[in-house]
Coordinates of N, CA and C and ligand atoms in Angstrom, one line a residue:
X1 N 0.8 -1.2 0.0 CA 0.0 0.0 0.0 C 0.9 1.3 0.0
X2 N 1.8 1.5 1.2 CA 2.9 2.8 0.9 C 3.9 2.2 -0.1
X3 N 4.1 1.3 -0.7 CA 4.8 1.1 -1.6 C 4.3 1.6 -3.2
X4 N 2.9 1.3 -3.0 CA 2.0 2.0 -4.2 C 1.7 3.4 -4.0
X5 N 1.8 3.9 -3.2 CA 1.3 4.7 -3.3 C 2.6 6.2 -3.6
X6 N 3.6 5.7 -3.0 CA 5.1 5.9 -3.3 C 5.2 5.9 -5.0
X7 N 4.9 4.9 -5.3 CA 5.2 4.9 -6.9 C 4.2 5.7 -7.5
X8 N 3.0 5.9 -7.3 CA 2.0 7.0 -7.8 C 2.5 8.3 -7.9
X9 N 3.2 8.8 -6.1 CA 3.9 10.4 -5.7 C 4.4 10.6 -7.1
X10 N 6.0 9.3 -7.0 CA 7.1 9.9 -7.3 C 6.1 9.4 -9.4
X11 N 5.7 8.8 -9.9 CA 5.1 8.9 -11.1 C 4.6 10.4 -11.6
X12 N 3.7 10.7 -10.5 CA 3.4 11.9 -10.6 C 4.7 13.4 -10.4
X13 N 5.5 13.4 -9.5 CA 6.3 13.8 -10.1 C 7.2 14.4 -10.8
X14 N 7.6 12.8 -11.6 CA 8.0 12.4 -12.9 C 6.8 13.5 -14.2
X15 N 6.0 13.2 -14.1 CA 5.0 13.5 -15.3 C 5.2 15.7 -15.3
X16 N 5.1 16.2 -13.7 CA 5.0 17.4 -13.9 C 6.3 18.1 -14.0
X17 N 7.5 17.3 -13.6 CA 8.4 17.6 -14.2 C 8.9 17.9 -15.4
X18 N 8.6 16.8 -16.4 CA 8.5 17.2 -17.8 C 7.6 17.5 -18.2
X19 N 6.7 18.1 -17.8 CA 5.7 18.7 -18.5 C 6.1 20.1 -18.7
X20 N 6.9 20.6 -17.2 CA 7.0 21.8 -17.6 C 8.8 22.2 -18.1
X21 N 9.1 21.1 -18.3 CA 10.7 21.2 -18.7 C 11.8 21.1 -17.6
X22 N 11.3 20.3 -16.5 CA 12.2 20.3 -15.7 C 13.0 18.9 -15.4
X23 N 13.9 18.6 -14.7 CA 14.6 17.1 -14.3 C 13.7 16.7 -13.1
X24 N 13.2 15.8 -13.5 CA 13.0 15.3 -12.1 C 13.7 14.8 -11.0
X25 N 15.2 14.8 -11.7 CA 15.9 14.5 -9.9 C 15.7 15.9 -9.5
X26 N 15.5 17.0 -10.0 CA 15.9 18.2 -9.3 C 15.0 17.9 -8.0
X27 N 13.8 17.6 -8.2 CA 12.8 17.4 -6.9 C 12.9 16.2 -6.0
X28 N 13.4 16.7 -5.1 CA 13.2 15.3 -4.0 C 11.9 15.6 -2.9
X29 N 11.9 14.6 -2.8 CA 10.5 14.1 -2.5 C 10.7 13.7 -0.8
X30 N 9.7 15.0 0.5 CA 10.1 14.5 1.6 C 8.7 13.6 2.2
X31 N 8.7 12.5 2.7 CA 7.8 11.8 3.1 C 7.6 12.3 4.1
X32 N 6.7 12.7 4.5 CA 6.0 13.2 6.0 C 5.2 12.3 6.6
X33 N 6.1 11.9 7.7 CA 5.6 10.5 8.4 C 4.9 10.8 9.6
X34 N 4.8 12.0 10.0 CA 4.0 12.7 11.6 C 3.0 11.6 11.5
X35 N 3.2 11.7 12.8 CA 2.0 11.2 13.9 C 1.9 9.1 12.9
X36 N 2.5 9.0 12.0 CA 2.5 7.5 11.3 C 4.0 6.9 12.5
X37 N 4.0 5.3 12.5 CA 4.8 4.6 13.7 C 5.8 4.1 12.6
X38 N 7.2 3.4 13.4 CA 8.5 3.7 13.0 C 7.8 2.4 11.6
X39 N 7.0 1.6 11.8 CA 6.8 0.9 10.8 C 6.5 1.1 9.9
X40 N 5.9 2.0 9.7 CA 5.3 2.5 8.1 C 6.3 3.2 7.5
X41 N 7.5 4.2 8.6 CA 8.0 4.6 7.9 C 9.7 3.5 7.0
X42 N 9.1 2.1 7.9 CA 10.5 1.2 7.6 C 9.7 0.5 6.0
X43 N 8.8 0.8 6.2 CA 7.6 0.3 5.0 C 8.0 1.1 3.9
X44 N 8.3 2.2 4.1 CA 8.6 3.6 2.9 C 10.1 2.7 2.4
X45 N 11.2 2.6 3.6 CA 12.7 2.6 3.3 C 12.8 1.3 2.4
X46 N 11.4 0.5 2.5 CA 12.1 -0.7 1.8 C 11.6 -0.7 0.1
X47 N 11.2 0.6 0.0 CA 11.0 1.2 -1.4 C 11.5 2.8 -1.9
X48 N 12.5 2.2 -0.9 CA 13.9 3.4 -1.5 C 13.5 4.4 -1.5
X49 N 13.0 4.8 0.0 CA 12.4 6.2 0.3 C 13.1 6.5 1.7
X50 N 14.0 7.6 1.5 CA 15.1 7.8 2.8 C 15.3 9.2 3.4
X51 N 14.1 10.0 3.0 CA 14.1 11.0 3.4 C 12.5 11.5 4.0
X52 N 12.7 11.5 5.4 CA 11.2 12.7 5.9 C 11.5 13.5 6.5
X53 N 9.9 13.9 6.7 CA 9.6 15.1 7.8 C 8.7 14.7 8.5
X54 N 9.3 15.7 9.8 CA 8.5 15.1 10.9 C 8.2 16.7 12.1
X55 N 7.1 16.6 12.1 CA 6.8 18.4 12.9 C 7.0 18.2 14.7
X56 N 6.9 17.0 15.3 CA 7.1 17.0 16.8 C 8.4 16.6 17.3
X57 N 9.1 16.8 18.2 CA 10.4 16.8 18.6 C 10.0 15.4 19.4
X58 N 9.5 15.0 20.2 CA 9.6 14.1 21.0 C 9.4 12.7 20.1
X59 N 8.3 12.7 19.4 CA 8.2 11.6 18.2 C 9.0 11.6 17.6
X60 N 9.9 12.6 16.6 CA 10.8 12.2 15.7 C 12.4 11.6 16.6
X61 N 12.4 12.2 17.7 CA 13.6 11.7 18.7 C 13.5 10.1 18.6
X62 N 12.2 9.5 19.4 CA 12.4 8.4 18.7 C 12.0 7.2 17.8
X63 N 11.8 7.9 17.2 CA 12.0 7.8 15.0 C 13.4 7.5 14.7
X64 N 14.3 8.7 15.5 CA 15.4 9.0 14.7 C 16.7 7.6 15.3
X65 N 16.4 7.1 16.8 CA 16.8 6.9 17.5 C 16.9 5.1 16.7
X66 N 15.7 5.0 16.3 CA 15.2 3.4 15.9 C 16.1 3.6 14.2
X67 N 15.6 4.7 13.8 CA 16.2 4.4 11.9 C 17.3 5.4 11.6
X68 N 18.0 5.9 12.4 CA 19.1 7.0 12.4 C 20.1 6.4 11.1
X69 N 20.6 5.0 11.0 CA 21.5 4.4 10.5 C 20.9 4.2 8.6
X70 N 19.0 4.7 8.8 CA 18.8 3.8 7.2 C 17.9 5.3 7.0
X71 N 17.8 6.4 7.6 CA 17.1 7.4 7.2 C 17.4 9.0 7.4
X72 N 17.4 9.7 6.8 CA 17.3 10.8 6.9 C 16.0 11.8 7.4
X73 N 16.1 12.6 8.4 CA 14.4 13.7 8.8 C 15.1 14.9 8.5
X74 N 14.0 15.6 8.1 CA 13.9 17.1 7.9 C 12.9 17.6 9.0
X75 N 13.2 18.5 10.1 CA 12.4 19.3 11.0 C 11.5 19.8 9.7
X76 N 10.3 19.9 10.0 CA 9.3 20.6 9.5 C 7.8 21.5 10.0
X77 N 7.9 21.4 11.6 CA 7.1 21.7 12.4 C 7.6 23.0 13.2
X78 N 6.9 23.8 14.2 CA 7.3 24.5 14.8 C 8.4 24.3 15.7
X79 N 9.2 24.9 15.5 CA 10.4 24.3 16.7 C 10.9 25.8 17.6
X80 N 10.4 25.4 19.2 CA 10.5 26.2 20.1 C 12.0 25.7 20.7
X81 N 12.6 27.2 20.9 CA 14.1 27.3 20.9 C 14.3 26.1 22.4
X82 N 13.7 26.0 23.4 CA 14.4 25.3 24.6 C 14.0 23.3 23.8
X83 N 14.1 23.4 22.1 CA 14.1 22.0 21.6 C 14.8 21.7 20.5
X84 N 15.5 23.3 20.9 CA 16.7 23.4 20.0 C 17.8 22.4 20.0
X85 N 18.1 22.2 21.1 CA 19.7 21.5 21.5 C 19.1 19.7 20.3
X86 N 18.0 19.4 21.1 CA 18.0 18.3 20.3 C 17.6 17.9 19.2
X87 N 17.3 18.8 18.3 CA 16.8 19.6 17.0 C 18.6 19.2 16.2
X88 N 19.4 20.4 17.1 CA 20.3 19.8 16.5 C 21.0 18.9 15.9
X89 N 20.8 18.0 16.9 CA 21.5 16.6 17.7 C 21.0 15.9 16.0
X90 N 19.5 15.6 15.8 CA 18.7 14.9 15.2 C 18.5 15.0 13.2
X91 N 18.5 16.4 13.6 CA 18.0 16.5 11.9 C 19.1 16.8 11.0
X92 N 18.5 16.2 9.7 CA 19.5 16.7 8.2 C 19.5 18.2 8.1
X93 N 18.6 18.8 8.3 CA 17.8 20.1 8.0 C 17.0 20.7 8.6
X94 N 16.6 22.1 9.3 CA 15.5 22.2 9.6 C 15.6 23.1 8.7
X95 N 13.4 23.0 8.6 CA 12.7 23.6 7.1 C 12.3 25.3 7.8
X96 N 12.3 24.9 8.9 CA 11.2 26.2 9.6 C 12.2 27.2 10.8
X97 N 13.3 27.4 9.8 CA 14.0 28.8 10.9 C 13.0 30.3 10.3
X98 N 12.9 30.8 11.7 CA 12.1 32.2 11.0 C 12.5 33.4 12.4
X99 N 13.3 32.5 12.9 CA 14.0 34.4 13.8 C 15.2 34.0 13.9
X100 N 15.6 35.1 14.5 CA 17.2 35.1 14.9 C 17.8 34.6 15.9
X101 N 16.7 34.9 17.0 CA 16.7 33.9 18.3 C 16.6 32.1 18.2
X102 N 15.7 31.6 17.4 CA 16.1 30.3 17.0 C 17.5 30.1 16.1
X103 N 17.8 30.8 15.4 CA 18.9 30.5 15.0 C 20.5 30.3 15.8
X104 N 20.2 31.4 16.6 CA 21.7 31.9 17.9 C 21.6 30.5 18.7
X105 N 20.1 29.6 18.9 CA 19.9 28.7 20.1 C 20.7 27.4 19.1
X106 N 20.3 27.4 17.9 CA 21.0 26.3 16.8 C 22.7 26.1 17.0
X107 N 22.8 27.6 16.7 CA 24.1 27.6 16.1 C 25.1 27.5 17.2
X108 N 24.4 28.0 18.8 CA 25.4 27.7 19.9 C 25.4 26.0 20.0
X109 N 24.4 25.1 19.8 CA 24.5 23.5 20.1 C 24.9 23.0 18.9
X110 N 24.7 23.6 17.8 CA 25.8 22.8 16.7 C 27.5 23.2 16.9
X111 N 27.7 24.2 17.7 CA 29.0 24.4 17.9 C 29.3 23.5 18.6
X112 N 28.9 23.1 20.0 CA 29.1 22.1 20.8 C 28.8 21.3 20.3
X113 N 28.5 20.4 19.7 CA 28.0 19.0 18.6 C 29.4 19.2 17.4
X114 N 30.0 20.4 17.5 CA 31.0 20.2 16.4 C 30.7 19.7 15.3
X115 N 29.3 20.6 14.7 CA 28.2 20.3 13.3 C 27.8 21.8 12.5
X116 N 27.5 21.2 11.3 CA 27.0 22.3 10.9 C 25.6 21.9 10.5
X117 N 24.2 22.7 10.0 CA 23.4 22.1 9.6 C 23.1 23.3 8.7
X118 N 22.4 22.0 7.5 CA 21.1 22.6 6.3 C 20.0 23.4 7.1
X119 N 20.2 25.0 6.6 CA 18.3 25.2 7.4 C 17.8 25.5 6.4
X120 N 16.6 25.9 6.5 CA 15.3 26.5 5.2 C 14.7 27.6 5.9
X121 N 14.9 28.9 5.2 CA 14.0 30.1 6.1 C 12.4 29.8 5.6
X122 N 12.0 30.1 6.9 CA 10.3 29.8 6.5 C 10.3 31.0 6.5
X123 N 9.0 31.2 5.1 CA 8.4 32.3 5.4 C 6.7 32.4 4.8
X124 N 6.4 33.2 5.9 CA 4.4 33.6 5.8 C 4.5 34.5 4.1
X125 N 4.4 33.7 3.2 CA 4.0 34.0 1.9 C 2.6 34.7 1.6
X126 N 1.9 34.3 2.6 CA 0.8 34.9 2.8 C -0.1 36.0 3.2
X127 N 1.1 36.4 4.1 CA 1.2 37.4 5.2 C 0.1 37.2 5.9
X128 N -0.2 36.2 6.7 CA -1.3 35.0 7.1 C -1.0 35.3 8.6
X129 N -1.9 35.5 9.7 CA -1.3 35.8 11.1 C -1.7 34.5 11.5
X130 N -2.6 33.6 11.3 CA -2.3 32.6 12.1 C -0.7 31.4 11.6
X131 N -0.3 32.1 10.8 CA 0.9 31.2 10.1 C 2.3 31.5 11.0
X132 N 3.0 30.8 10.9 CA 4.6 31.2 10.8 C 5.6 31.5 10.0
X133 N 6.9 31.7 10.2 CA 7.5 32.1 9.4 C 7.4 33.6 9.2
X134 N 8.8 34.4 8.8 CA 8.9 35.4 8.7 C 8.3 36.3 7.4
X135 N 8.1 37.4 7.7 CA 7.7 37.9 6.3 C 8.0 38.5 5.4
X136 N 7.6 38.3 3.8 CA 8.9 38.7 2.7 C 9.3 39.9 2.8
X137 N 8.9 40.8 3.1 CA 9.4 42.1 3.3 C 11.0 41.9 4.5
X138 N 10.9 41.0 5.3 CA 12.0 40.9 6.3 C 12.9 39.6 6.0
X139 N 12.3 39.1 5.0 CA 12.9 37.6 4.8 C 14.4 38.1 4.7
X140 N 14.9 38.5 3.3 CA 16.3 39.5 3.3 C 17.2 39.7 4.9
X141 N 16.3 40.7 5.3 CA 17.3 41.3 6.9 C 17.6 39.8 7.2
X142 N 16.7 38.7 7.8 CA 16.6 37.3 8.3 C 17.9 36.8 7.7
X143 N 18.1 36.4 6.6 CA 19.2 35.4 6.0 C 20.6 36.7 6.2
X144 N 20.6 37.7 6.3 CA 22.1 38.5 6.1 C 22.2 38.0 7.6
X145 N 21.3 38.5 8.7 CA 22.0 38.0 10.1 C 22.2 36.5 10.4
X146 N 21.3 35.7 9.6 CA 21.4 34.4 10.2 C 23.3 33.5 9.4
X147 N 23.0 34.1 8.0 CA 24.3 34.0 7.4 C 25.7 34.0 8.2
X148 N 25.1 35.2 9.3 CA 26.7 35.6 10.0 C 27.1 34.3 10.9
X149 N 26.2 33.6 10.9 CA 26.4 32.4 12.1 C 27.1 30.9 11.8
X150 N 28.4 30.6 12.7 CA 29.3 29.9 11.8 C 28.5 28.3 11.7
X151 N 28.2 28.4 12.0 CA 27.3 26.7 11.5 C 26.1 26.0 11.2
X152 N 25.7 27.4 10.4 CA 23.7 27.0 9.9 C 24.2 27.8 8.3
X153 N 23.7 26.9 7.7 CA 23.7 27.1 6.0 C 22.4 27.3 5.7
X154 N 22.4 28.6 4.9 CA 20.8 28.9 5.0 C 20.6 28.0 3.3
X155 N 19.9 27.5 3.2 CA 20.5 26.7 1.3 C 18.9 27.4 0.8
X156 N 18.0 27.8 1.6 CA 16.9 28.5 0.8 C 15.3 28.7 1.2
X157 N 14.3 28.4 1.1 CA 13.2 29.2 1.7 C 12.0 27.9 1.6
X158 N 11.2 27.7 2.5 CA 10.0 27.3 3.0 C 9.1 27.6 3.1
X159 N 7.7 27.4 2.3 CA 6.5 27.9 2.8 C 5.1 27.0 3.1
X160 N 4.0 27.5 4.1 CA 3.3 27.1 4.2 C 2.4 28.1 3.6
X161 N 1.5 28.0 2.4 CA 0.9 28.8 2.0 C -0.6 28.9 2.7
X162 N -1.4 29.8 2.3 CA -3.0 29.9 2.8 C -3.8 28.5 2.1
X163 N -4.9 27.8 3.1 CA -5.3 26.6 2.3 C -6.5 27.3 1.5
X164 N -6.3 26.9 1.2 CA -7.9 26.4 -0.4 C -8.3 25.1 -0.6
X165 N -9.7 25.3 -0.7 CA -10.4 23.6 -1.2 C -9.8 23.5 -2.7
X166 N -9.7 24.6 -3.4 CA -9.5 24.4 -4.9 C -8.2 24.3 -4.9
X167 N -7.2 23.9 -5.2 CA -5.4 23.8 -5.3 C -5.1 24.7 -6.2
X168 N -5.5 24.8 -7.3 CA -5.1 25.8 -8.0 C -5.1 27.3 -7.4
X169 N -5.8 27.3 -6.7 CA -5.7 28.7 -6.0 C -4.4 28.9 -5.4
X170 N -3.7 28.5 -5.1 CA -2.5 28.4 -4.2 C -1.3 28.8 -5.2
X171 N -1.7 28.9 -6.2 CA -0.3 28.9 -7.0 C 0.2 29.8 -7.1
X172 N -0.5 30.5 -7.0 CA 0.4 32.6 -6.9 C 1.0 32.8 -6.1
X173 N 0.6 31.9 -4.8 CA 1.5 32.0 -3.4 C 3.2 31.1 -3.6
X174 N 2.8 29.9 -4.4 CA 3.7 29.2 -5.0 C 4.9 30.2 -5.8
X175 N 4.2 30.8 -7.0 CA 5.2 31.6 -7.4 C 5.9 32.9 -6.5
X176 N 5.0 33.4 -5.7 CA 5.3 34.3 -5.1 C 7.1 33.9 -4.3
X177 N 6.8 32.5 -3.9 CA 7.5 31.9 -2.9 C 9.5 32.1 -3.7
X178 N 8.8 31.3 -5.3 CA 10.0 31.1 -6.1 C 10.3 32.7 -6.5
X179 N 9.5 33.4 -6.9 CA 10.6 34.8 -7.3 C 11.3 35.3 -6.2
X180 N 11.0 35.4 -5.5 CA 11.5 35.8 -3.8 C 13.0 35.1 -3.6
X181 N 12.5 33.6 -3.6 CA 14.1 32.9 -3.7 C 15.0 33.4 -4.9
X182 N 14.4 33.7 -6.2 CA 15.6 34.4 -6.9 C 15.8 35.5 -7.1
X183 N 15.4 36.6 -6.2 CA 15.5 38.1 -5.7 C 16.5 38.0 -5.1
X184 N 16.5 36.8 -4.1 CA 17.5 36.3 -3.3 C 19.3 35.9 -3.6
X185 N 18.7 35.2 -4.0 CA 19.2 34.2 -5.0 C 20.9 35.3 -5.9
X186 N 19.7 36.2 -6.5 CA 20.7 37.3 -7.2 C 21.6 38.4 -6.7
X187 N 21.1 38.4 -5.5 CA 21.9 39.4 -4.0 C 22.8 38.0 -3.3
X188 N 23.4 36.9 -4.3 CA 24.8 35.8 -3.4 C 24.0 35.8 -1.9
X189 N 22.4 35.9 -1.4 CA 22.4 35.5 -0.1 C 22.4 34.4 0.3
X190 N 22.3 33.4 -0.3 CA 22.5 32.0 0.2 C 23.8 31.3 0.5
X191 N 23.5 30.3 0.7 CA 24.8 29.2 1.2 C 25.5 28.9 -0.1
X192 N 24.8 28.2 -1.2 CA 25.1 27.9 -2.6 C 24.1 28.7 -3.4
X193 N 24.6 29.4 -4.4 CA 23.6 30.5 -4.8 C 23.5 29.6 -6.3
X194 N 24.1 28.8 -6.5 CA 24.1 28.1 -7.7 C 22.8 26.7 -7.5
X195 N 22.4 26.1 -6.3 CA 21.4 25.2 -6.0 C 20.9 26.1 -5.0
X196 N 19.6 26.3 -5.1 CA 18.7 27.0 -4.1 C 17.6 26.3 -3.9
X197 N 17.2 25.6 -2.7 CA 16.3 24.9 -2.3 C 15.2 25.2 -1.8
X198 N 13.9 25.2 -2.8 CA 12.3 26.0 -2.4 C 11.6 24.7 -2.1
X199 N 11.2 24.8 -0.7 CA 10.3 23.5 -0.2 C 8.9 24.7 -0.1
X200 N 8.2 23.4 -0.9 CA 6.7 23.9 -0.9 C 6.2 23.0 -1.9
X201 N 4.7 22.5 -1.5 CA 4.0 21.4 -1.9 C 3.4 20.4 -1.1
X202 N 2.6 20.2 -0.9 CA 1.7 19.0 0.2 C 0.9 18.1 -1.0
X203 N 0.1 17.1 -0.1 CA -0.2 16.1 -1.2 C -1.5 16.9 -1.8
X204 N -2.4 18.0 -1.6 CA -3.3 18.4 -2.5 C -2.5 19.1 -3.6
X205 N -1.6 19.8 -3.9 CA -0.8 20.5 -4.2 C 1.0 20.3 -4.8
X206 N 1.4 19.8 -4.5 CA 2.6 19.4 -5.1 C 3.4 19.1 -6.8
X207 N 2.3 19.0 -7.3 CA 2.0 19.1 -8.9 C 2.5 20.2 -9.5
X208 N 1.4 21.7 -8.6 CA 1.4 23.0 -8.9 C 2.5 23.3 -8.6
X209 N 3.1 23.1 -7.1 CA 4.1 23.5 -7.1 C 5.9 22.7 -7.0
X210 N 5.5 22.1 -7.8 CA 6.8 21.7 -9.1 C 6.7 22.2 -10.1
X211 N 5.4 22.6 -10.8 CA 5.2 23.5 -12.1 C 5.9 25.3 -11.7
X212 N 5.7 25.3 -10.4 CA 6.1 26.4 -9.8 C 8.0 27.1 -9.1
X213 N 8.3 25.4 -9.4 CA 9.9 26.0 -9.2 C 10.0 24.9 -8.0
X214 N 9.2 24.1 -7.2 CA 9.6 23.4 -6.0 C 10.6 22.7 -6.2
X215 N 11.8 22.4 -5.1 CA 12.8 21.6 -5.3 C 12.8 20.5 -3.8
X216 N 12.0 20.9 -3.2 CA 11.6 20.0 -2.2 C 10.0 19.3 -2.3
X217 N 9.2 19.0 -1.9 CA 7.8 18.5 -2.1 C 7.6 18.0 -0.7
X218 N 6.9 18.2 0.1 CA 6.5 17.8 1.8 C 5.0 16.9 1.4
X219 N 5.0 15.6 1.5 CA 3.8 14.7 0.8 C 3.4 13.7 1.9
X220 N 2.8 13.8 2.6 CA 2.6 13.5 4.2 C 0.9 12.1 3.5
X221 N -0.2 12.6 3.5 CA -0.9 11.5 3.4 C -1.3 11.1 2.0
X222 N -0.9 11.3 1.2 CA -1.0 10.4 -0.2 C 0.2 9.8 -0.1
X223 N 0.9 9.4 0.8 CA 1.4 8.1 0.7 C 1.6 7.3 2.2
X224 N 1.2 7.8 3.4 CA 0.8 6.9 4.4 C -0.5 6.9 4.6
X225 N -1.3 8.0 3.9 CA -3.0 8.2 4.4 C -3.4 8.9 4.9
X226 N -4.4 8.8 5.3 CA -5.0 9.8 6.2 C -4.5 10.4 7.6
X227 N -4.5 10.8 7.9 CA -3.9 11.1 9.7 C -5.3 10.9 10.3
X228 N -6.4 11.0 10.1 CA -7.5 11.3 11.2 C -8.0 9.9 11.8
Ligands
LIG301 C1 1.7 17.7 7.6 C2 2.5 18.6 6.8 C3 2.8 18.3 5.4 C4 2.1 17.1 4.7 O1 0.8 17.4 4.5 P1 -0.1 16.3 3.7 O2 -1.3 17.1 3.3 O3 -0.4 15.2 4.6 O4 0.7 15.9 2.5 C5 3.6 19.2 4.7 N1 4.2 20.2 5.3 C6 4.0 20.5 6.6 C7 4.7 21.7 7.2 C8 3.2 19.7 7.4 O5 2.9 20.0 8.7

């Protein structure tokens, strides 16, 4: 069943990638295993699926603890700075830096961990108050100070856009997300300004936004199911 439904994701895509002229390796594909048990996600690995996301700290701890050796997580949830230290410790990436103060709490425990990590600046594309993430207008100031910090690589931007029943409605937020990263992009702010990493896409949506420039895709229940 997650093995089908895995080949459906990554089929799909495959298909919107060339549709709009792109590679499909460019897009990797993060399996969002919240609130699913270490088995489903060993159910993913045995169909060559080695990368998720996971939004709670206590669950993905031990997630990470059981498949550290055959998986990679990307933080993707709110992460409150006193869950920083083990935030550290845990992830490939976090998707959702959006102050300065989470970042100072990062960068002092990756110094002690004698590590550096991938982050992703989130940002409220929406300018959406129940949302997170910082806003485009400040996204900029965000990455020059977080930049100064010797062990967080900012490699590029994250959004959670406003929902819609219709998906197509989302895509202006989508593009909004990709010109922004190469406003960016063209001011050397990033880590590598030559690969710039835009996560955005969920399972209603991920289509549009690979037609939209996504280089990450966050695909949580069209391939373990439902959460409810
Ligand atoms: C849960 C979640 C997803 C996946 O959502 P689905 O609709 O299940 O694909 C993606 N991104 C974030 C930040 C999430 O919290």
């Amino acid at each position: 069943m997650i093995a089908d439904n895995l080949d459906n994701v990554r089929q799909n895509i495959r298909v919107a990638a060339e549709q709009c002229g792109r590679k499909p390796d460019e897009i990797r594909l993060v399996a969002v295993s919240k609130t699913y048990p270490t088995s489903a996600i060993k159910e993913a690995i045995g169909s060559a699926q080695f990368l998720f996301g996971e939004n709670y700290i206590q669950e993905a701890t031990q997630k990470y603890t059981e498949l550290k050796d055959s998986a990679e997580f990307h933080f993707i949830g709110h992460l409150q700075t006193n869950k920083a230290k083990i935030a550290a410790e845990i992830f490939k990436m976090i998707e959702t830096v959006d102050s300065m103060k989470l970042g100072l709490h990062l960068n002092r425990h990756l110094i002690q961990y004698d590590k550096t990590m991938d982050i992703l600046i989130q940002v409220n594309i929406g300018n959406d108050k129940n949302k997170a993430g910082i806003t485009p207008a400040d996204a900029e100031d965000l990455i020059r100070e977080i930049s100064q910090l010797s062990n967080l690589r900012v490699r590029g931007l994250m959004t959670m856009p406003p929902f819609f029943e219709e998906s197509e409605k989302v895509r202006p937020y989508f593009r909004k997300l990709r010109i922004l990263a190469e406003t960016l992009r063209k001011k050397n702010l990033f880590f590598d300004n030559s690969h710039v990493e835009i996560s955005m896409g969920m399972s209603g949506d991920y289509q549009i936004a690979i037609e939209e420039g996504a280089t990450l895709v966050r695909v949580g229940t069209a391939i373990f199911g439902s959460r409810s």
